[in-house]
Coordinates of C-alpha atoms in Angstrom, one line a residue:
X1 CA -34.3 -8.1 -16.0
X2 CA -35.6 -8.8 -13.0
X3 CA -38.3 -6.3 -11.5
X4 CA -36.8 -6.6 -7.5
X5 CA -33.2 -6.4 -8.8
X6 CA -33.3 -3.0 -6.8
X7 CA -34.2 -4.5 -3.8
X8 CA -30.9 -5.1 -2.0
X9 CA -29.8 -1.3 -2.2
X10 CA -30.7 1.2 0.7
X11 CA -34.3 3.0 0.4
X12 CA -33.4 6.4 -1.8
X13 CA -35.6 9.6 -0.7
X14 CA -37.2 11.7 -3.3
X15 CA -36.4 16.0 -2.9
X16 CA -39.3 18.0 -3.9
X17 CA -38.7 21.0 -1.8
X18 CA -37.6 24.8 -3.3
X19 CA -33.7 24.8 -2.1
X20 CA -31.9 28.0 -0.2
X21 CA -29.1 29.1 -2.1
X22 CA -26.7 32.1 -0.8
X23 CA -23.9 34.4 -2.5
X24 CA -21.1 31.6 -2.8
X25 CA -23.4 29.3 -4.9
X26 CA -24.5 31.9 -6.8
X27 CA -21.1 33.3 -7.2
X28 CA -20.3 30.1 -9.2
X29 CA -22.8 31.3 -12.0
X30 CA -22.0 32.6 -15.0
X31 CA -21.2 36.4 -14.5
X32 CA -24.5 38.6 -14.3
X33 CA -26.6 35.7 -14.5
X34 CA -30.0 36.1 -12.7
X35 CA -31.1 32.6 -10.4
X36 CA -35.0 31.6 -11.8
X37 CA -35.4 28.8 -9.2
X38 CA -33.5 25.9 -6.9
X39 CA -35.8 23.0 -6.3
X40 CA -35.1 19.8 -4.8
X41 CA -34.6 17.2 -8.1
X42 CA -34.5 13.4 -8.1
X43 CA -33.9 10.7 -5.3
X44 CA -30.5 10.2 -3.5
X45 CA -29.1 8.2 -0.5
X46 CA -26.8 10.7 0.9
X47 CA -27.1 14.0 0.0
X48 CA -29.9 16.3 -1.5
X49 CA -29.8 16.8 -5.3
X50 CA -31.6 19.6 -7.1
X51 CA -32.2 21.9 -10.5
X52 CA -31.0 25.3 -10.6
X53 CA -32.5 27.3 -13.6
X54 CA -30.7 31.0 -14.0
X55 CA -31.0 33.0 -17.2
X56 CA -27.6 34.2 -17.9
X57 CA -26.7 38.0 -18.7
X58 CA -27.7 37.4 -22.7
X59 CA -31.2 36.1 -21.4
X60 CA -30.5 32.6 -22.2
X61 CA -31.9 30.1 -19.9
X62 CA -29.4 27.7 -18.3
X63 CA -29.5 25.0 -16.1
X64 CA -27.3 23.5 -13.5
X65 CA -27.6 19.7 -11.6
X66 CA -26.9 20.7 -7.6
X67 CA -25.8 17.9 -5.0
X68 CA -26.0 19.5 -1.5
X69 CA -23.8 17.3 1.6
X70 CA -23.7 18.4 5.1
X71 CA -20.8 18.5 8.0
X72 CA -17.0 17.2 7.5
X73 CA -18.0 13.8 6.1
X74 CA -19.9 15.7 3.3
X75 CA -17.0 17.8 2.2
X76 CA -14.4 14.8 2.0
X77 CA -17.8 12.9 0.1
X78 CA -18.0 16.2 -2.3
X79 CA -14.4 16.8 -2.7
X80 CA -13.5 12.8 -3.6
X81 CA -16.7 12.6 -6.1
X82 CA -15.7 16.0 -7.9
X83 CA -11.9 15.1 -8.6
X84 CA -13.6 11.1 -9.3
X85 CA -16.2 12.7 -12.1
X86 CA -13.6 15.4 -13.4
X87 CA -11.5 12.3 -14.1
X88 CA -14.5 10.5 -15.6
X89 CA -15.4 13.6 -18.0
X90 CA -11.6 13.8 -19.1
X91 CA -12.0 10.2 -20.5
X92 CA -15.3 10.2 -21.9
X93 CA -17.0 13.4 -21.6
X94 CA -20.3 12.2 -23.8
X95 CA -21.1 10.2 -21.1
X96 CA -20.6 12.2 -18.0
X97 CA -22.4 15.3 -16.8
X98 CA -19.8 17.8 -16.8
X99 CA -18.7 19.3 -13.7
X100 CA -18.5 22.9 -13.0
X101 CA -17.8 23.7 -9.0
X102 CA -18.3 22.2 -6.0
X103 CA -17.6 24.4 -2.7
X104 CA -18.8 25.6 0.8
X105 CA -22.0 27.8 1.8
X106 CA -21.6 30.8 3.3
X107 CA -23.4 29.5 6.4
X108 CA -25.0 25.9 7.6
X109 CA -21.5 23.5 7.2
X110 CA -23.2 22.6 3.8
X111 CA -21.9 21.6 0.5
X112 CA -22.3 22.1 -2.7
X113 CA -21.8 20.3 -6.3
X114 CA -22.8 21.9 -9.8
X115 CA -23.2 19.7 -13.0
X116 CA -24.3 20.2 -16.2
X117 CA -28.0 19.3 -15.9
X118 CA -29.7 16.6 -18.3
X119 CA -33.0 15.2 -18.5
X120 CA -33.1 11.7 -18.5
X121 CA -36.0 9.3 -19.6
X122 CA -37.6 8.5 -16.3
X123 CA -37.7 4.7 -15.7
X124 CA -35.4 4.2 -18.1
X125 CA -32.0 2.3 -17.7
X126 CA -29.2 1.9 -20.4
X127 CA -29.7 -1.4 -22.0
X128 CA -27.0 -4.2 -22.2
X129 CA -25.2 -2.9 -25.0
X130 CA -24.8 0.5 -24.3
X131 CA -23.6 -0.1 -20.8
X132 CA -21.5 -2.0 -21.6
X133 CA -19.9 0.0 -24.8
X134 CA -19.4 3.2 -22.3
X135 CA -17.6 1.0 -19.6
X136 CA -15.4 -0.3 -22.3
X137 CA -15.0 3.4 -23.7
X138 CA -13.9 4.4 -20.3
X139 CA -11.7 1.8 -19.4
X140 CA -10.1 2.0 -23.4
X141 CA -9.7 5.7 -23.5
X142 CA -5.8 6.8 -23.6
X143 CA -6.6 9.8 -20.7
X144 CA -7.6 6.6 -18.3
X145 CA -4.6 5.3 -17.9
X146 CA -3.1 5.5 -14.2
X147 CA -0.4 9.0 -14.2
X148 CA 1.6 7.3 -11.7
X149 CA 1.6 3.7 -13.6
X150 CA 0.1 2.2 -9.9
X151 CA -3.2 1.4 -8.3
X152 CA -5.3 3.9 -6.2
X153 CA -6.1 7.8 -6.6
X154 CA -5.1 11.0 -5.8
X155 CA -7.7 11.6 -3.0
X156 CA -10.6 9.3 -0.6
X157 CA -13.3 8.4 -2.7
X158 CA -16.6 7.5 -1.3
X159 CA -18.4 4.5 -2.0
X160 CA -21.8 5.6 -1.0
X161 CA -20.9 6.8 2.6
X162 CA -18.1 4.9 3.0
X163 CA -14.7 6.3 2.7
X164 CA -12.7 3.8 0.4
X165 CA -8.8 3.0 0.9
X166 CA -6.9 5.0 -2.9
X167 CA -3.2 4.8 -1.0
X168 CA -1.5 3.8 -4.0
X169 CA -0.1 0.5 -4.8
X170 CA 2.9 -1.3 -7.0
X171 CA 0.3 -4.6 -7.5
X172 CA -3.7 -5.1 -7.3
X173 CA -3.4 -7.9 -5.0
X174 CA -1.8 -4.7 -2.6
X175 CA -4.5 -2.5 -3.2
X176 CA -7.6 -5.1 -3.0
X177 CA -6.4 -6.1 0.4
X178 CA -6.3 -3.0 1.7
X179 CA -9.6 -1.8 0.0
X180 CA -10.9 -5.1 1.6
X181 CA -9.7 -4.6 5.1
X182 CA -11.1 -1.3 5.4
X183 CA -14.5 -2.2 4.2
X184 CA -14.5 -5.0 7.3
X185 CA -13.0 -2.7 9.5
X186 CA -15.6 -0.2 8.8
X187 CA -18.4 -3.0 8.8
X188 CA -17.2 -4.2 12.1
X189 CA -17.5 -0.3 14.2
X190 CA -20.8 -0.2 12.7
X191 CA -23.0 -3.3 13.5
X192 CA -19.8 -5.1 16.0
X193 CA -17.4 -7.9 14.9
X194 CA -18.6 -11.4 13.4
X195 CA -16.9 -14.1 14.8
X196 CA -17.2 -16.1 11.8
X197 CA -15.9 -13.7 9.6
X198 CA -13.4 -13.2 11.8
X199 CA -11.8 -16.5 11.9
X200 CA -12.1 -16.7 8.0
X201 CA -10.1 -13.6 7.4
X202 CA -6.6 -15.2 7.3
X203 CA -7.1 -18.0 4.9
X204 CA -8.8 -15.3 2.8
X205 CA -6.0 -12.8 2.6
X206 CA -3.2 -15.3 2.6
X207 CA -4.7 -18.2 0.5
X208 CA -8.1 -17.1 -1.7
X209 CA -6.4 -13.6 -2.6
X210 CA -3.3 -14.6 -3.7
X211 CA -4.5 -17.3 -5.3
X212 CA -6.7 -15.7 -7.4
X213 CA -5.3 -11.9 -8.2
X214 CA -1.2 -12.7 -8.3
X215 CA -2.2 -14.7 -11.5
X216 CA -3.3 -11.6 -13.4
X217 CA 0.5 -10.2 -12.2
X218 CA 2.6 -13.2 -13.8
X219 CA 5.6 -11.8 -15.2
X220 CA 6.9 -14.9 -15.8
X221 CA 4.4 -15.6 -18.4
X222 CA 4.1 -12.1 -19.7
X223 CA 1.3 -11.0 -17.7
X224 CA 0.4 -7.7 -16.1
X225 CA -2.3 -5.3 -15.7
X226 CA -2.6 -2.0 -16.5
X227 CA -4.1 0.3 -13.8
X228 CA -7.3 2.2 -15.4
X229 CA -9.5 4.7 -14.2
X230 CA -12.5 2.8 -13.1
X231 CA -16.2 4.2 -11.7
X232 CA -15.7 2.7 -8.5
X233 CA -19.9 2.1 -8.1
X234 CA -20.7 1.3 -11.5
X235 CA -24.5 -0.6 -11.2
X236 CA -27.6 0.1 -13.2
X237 CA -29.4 2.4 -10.6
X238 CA -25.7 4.8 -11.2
X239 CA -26.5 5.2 -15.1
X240 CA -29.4 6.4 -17.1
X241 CA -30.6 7.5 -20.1
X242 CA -30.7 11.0 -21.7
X243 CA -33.6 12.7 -23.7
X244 CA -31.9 13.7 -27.0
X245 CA -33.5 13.4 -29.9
X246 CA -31.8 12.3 -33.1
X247 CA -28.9 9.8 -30.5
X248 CA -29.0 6.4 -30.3
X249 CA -29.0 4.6 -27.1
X250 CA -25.4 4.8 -26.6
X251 CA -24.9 7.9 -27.2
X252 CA -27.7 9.1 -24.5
X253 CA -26.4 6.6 -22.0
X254 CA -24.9 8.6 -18.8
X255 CA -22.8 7.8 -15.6
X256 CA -23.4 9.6 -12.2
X257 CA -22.4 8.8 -8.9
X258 CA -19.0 7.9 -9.1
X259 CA -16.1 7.0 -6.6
X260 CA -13.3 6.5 -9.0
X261 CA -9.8 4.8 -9.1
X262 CA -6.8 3.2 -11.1
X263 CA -7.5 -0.6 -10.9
X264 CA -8.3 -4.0 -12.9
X265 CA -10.7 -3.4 -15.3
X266 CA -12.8 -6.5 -14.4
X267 CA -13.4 -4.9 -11.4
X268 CA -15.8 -2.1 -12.2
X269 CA -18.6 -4.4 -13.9
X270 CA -18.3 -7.1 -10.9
X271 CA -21.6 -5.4 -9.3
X272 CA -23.3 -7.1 -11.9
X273 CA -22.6 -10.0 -11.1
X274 CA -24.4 -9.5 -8.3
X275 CA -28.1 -9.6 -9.6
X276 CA -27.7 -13.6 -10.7
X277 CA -29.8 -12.9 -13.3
X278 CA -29.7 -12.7 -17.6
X279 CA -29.5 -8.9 -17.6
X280 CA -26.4 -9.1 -15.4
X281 CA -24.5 -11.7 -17.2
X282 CA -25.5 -10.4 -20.6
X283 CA -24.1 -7.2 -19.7
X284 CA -20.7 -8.9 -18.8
X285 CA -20.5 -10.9 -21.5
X286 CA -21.1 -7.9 -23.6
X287 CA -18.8 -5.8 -22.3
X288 CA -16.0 -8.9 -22.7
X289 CA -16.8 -9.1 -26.3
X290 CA -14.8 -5.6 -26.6
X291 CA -12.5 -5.9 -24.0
X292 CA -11.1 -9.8 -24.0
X293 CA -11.0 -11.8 -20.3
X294 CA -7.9 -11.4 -18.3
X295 CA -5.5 -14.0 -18.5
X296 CA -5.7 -16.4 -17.2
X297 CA -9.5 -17.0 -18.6
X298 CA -10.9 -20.1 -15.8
X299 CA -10.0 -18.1 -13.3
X300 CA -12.4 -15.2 -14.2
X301 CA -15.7 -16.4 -12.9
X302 CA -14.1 -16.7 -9.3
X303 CA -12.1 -13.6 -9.7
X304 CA -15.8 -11.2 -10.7
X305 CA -17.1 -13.3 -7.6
X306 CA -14.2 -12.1 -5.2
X307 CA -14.5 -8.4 -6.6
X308 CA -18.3 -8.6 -6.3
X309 CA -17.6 -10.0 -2.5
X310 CA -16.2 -6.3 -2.2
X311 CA -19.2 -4.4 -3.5
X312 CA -21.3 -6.7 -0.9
X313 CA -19.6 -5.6 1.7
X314 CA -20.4 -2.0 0.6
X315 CA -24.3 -2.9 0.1
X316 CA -24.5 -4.5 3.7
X317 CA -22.7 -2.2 5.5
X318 CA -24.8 0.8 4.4
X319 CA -28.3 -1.0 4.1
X320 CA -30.6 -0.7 6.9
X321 CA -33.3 -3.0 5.4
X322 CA -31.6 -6.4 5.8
X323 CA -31.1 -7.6 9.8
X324 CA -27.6 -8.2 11.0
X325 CA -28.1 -12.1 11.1
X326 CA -29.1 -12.2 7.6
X327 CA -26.6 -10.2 6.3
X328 CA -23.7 -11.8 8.1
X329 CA -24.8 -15.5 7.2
X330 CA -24.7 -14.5 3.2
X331 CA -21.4 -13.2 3.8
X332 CA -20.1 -16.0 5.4
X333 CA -21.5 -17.9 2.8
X334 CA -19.8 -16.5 0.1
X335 CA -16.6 -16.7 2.2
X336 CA -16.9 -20.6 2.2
X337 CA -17.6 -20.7 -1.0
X338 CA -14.1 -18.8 -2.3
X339 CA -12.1 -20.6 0.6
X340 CA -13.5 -23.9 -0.3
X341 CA -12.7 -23.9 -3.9
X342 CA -9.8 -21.8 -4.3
X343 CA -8.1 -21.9 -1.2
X344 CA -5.0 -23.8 -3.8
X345 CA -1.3 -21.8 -2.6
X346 CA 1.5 -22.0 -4.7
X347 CA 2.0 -25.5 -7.0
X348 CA 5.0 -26.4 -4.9
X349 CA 4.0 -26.7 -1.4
X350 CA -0.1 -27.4 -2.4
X351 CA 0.7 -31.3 -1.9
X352 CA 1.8 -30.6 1.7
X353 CA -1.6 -29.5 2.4
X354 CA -3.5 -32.5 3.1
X355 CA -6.5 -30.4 3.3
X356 CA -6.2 -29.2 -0.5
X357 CA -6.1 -32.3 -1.6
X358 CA -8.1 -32.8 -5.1
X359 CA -9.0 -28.6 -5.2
X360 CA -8.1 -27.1 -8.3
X361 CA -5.0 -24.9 -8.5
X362 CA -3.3 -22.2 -10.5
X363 CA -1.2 -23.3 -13.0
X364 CA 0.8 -20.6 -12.5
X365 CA 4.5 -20.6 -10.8
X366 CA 4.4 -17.4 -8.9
X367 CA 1.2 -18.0 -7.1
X368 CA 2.3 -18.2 -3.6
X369 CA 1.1 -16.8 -0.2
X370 CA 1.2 -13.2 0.4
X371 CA 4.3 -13.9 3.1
X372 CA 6.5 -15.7 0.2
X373 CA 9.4 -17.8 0.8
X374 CA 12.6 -16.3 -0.9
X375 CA 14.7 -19.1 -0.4
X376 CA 14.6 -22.3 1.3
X377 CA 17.9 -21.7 3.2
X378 CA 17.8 -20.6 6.8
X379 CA 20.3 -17.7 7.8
X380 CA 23.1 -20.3 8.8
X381 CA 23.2 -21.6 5.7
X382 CA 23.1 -18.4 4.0
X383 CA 26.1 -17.4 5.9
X384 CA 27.9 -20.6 5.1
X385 CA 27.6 -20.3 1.2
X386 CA 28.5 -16.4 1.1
X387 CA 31.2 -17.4 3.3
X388 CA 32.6 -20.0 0.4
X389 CA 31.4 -18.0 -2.6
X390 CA 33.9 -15.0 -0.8
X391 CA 36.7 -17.5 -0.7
X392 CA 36.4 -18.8 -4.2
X393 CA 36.1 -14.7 -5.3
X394 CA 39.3 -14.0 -3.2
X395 CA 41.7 -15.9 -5.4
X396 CA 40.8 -13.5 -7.9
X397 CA 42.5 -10.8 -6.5
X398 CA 44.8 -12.6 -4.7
X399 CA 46.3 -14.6 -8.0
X400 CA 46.4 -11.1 -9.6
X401 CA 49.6 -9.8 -8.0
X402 CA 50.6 -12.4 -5.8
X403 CA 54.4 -12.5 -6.9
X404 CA 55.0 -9.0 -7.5
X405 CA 57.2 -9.3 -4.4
X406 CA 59.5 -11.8 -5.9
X407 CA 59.2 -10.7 -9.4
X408 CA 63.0 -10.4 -9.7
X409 CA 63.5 -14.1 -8.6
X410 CA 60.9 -15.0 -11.2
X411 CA 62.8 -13.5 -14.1
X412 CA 66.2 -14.7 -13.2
X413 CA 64.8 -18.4 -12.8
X414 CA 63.3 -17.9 -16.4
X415 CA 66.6 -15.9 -17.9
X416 CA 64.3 -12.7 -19.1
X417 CA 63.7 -9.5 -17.8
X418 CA 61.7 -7.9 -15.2
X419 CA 59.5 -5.9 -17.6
X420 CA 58.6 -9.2 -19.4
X421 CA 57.5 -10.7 -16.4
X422 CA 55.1 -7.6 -15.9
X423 CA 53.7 -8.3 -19.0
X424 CA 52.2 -11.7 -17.4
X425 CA 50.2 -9.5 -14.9
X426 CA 48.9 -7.3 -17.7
X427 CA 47.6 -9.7 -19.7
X428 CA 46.4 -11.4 -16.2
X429 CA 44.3 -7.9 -16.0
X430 CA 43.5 -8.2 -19.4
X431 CA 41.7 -11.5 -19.0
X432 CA 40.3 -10.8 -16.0
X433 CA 38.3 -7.5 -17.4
X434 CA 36.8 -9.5 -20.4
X435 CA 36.4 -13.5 -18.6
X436 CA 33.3 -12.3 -15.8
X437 CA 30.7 -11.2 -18.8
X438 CA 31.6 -15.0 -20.6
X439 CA 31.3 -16.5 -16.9
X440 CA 28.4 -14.6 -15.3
X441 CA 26.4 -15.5 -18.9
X442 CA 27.6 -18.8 -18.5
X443 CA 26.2 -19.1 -14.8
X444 CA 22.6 -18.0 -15.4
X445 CA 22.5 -20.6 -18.6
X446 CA 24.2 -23.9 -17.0
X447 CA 23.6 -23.3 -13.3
X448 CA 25.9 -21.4 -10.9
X449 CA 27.5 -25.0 -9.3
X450 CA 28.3 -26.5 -12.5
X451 CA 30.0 -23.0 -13.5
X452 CA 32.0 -22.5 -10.0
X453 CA 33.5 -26.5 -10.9
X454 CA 34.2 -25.8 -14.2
X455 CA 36.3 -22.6 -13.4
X456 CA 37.6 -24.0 -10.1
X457 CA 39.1 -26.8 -11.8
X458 CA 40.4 -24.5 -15.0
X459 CA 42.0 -22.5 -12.1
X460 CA 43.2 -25.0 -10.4
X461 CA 45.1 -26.9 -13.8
X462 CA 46.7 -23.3 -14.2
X463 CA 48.3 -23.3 -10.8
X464 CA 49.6 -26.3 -11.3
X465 CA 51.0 -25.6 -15.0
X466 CA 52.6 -22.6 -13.7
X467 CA 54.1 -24.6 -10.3
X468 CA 56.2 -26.5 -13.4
X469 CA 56.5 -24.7 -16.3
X470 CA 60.6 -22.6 -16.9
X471 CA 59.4 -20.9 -19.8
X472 CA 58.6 -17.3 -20.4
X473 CA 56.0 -17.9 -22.6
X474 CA 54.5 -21.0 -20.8
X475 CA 54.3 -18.4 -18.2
X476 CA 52.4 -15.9 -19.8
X477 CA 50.1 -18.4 -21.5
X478 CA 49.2 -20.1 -18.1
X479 CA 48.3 -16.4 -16.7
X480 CA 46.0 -16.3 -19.0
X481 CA 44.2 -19.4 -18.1
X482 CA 44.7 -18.7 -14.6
X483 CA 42.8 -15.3 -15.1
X484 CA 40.2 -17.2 -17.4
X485 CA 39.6 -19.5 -14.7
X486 CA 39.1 -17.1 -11.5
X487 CA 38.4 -13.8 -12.8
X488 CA 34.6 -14.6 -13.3
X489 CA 34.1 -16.0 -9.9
X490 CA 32.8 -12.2 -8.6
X491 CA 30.3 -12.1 -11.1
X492 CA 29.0 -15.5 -10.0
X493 CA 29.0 -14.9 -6.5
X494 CA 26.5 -11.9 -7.3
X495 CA 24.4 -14.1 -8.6
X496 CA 24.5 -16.1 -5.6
X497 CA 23.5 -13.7 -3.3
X498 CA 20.7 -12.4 -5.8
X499 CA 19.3 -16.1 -5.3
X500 CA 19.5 -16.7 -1.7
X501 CA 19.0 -13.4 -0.1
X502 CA 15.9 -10.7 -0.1
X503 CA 17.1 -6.4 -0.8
X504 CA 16.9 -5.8 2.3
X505 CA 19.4 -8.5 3.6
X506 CA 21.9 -8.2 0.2
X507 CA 23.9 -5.4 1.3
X508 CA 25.6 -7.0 4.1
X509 CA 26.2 -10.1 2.4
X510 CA 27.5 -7.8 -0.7
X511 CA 30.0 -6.5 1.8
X512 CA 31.1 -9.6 2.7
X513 CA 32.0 -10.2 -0.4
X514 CA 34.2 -7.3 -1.1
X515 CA 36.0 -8.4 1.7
X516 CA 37.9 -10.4 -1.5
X517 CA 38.6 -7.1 -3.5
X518 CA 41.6 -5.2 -1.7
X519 CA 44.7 -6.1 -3.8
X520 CA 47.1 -5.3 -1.2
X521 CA 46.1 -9.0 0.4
X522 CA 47.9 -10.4 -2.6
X523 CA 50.7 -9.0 -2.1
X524 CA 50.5 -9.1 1.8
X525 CA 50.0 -12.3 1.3
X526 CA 53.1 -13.0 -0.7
X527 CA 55.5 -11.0 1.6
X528 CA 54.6 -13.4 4.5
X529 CA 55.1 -16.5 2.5
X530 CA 58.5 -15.1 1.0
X531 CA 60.6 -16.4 3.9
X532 CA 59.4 -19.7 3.9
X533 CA 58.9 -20.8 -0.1
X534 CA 59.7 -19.7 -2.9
X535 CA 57.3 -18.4 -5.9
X536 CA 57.0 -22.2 -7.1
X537 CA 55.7 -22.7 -3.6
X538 CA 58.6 -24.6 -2.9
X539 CA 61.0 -24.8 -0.2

């Protein structure tokens, strides 16, 4: 590993110093317990850590790890890491100090956390392999998989001092983008806006995102990710290695400092990616020998490099070392470098893009920009086709008891009786409750327009039979294909309107449709044209 691959992370400050507890600390100790010492311990970036030794009422010696934040931003820091390492302990509790209280001083607007304390080899980092084992562990474990089945957590978490965005999400790409945006929103009230980032952020979020996360989310071709509880600021300086005798490297190897969430497993490794080195890349292709690659595979590389774009945007935006020139030409540079070679939409449209031209692209379906086209058809046209797919539905209803009103003529012209002729709306009913499962099948296998010709013309054939026919049982027969033919044309137009029109826009095209349902217009219908015709439609 390289010796400097510290060197991009803010200066840490060492605590030496004996530390004043009062009676709410020491109310968290075991009962009758008698506090030894409270010294400063170890280096940190945002709070003060120390060791509290205490021999407890059966004069055993105990100790406790302390973390100590001041003022309101402390507390939400303190309350966000507790629930993130209670999480952590749930899942894998071998490799996380166990946590024990975390609450307010009496006095001073101070903070407290209490761990379990270890001793850890000083100088000493996990190698590859056992980094990489205990990320896998966690990200494996049963107790790590998201309660609500989406992306985020139950509180802010802090990455370093900076609050990070948990709202939960139904997709990744959702929760990414917002992640992102707050980092850059953050970034830009603290050092002022960069107009070259600036002018980058659109194609990024509508173009390089989607491109490279809605992949992992293809349902199309059986993907989908499965949110897991991540460390959220998983890099070599957050891990160490414990003094235990008689454990091998893995089992000693610990993980501090965490800011946790559900999210893509891929994610939480990404900040090694970072140190563009061997020790970074052998610790990812370690931990990918246990957990496979996300499908799909060639887009990993570029996906690590847009997470790791994330965890950037952490480092420069609390490091003081690097100047604000320097930092904001690297970011830029890694902005172009995303944009430039997967800037690729969705596989339809890409060759409309002159731009694009000879970029590589998904070959995924569903890749398209985060505002996606549902259909192609403006509103007109929508109106126009749920305007015909209504009409076509009506002469369901409308064939169903259109001659009810002149059912008495009908028998006498075919010498039988009334209640025969009710049989030929019965079976009509019949028909019509068993013909729209067959049709609506039918639709989503051969296409909706070749399915609306097919029973249009069925119908239509029927009609005409029954304009001729001066039998009984021609008559009922004929009813039967009449139903055959138009009953299913409801359950098509469903599917219709499923096709060309978003949820939120359905329901008044749906009511549209019912406009075809009321039975009464059959026989409305059929009252008005009694005068004028009779039930052959003749004069």
């Amino acid at each position: 590993m390289d010796d400097n691959h510290f060197d991009h992370h803010p200066a840490t400050t060492k605590h030496e110093h004996d530390i004043d507890v009062d009676e709410n600390l020491l109310a968290k100790l075991p009962q009758g317990s008698k506090l030894k010492s409270a010294k400063g311990a170890g280096e940190s970036n945002w709070n003060l850590t120390g060791h509290v030794i205490f021999e407890t009422q059966e004069g055993k010696e105990e100790e406790y790890f302390l973390k100590i934040a001041t003022g309101t931003p402390g507390k939400a820091m303190f309350a966000g890491e507790f629930a993130s390492m209670t999480a952590l302990h749930s899942s894998i509790p071998k490799h996380i100090p166990r946590p024990l209280s975390w609450g307010a001083f009496a006095t001073g607007d101070r903070y407290f956390q209490l761990y379990t304390f270890h001793h850890f080899v000083k100088g000493r980092r996990p190698s590859i392999s056992s980094l990489a084992s205990v990320a896998a562990s966690l990200h494996s474990a049963p107790s790590s998989l998201s309660p609500t089945g989406k992306f985020g957590f139950e509180m802010t978490t802090y990455n370093g001092n900076l609050p990070q965005d948990n709202t939960w999400t139904e997709t990744w790409e959702e929760f990414y983008n917002n992640g992102m945006r707050r980092m850059m929103d953050l970034d830009a009230k603290a050092r002022g806006e960069s107009k070259e980032l600036k002018g980058l952020e659109g194609d990024f979020f509508e173009k390089v995102v989607p491109r490279l996360l809605r992949p992992l989310e293809n349902t199309k071709k059986g993907r989908s990710i499965k949110p897991v509880l991540l460390h959220g600021d998983l890099w070599v300086g957050n891990a160490s290695v414990e003094e235990k005798e008689g454990a091998n490297e893995e089992g000693n190897c610990m993980l501090f400092d965490s800011s946790a969430f559900y999210g893509h497993n891929e994610y939480d490794l990404s900040p090694m990616y970072l140190l563009r080195n061997d020790w970074g890349r052998e610790c990812l292709e370690a931990y990918h020998r246990i957990i496979p690659k996300s499908e799909p595979v060639e887009d990993w590389e570029s996906r690590i490099e847009l997470y790791a774009l994330y965890v950037m945007y952490f480092l420069f935006s609390t490091s003081n070392h690097l100047g604000t020139t320097k930092r904001k030409a690297m970011e830029v540079d890694n902005y172009e470098r995303l944009e430039t070679d997967f800037v690729a939409t969705f596989v339809t449209s890409i060759q409309s893009y002159e731009e694009l031209k000879g970029l590589p692209a998904s070959n995924d379906e569903e890749v398209t920009t985060q505002t996606e086209v549902y259909t192609v058809f403006p509103k007109w046209e929508k109106v126009y086709i749920v305007s015909l797919i209504t009409l076509a539905a009506w002469f369901s209803t409308l064939s169903s008891f259109i001659y009810y009103p002149v059912i008495t003529f009908v028998a006498r012209d075919l010498h039988t009786t009334v209640a025969n002729v009710n049989l030929t709306v019965t079976a009509y009913m019949v028909i019509s409750g068993i013909a729209p499962a067959l049709i609506g099948d039918l639709a989503d296998q051969a296409g909706r327009r070749l399915t609306y010709v097919i029973t249009l013309v069925v119908y239509f054939c029927a009609n005409v039979g029954i304009a001729v026919q001066d039998s009984f049982v021609a008559l009922l027969l004929l009813r039967m294909l009449q139903s055959a033919g138009i009953a299913g044309t409801f359950s098509i137009a469903y599917g219709v309107l499923v096709d060309i029109s978003t949820p939120a826009e359905r329901g008044s095209y749906v009511s549209a449709l019912s406009f075809g349902r009321p039975a009464i217009l059959s026989a409305t219908v059929a009252l008005l044209l009694r005068p004028f015709i009779d039930y052959r439609s003749r004069k």
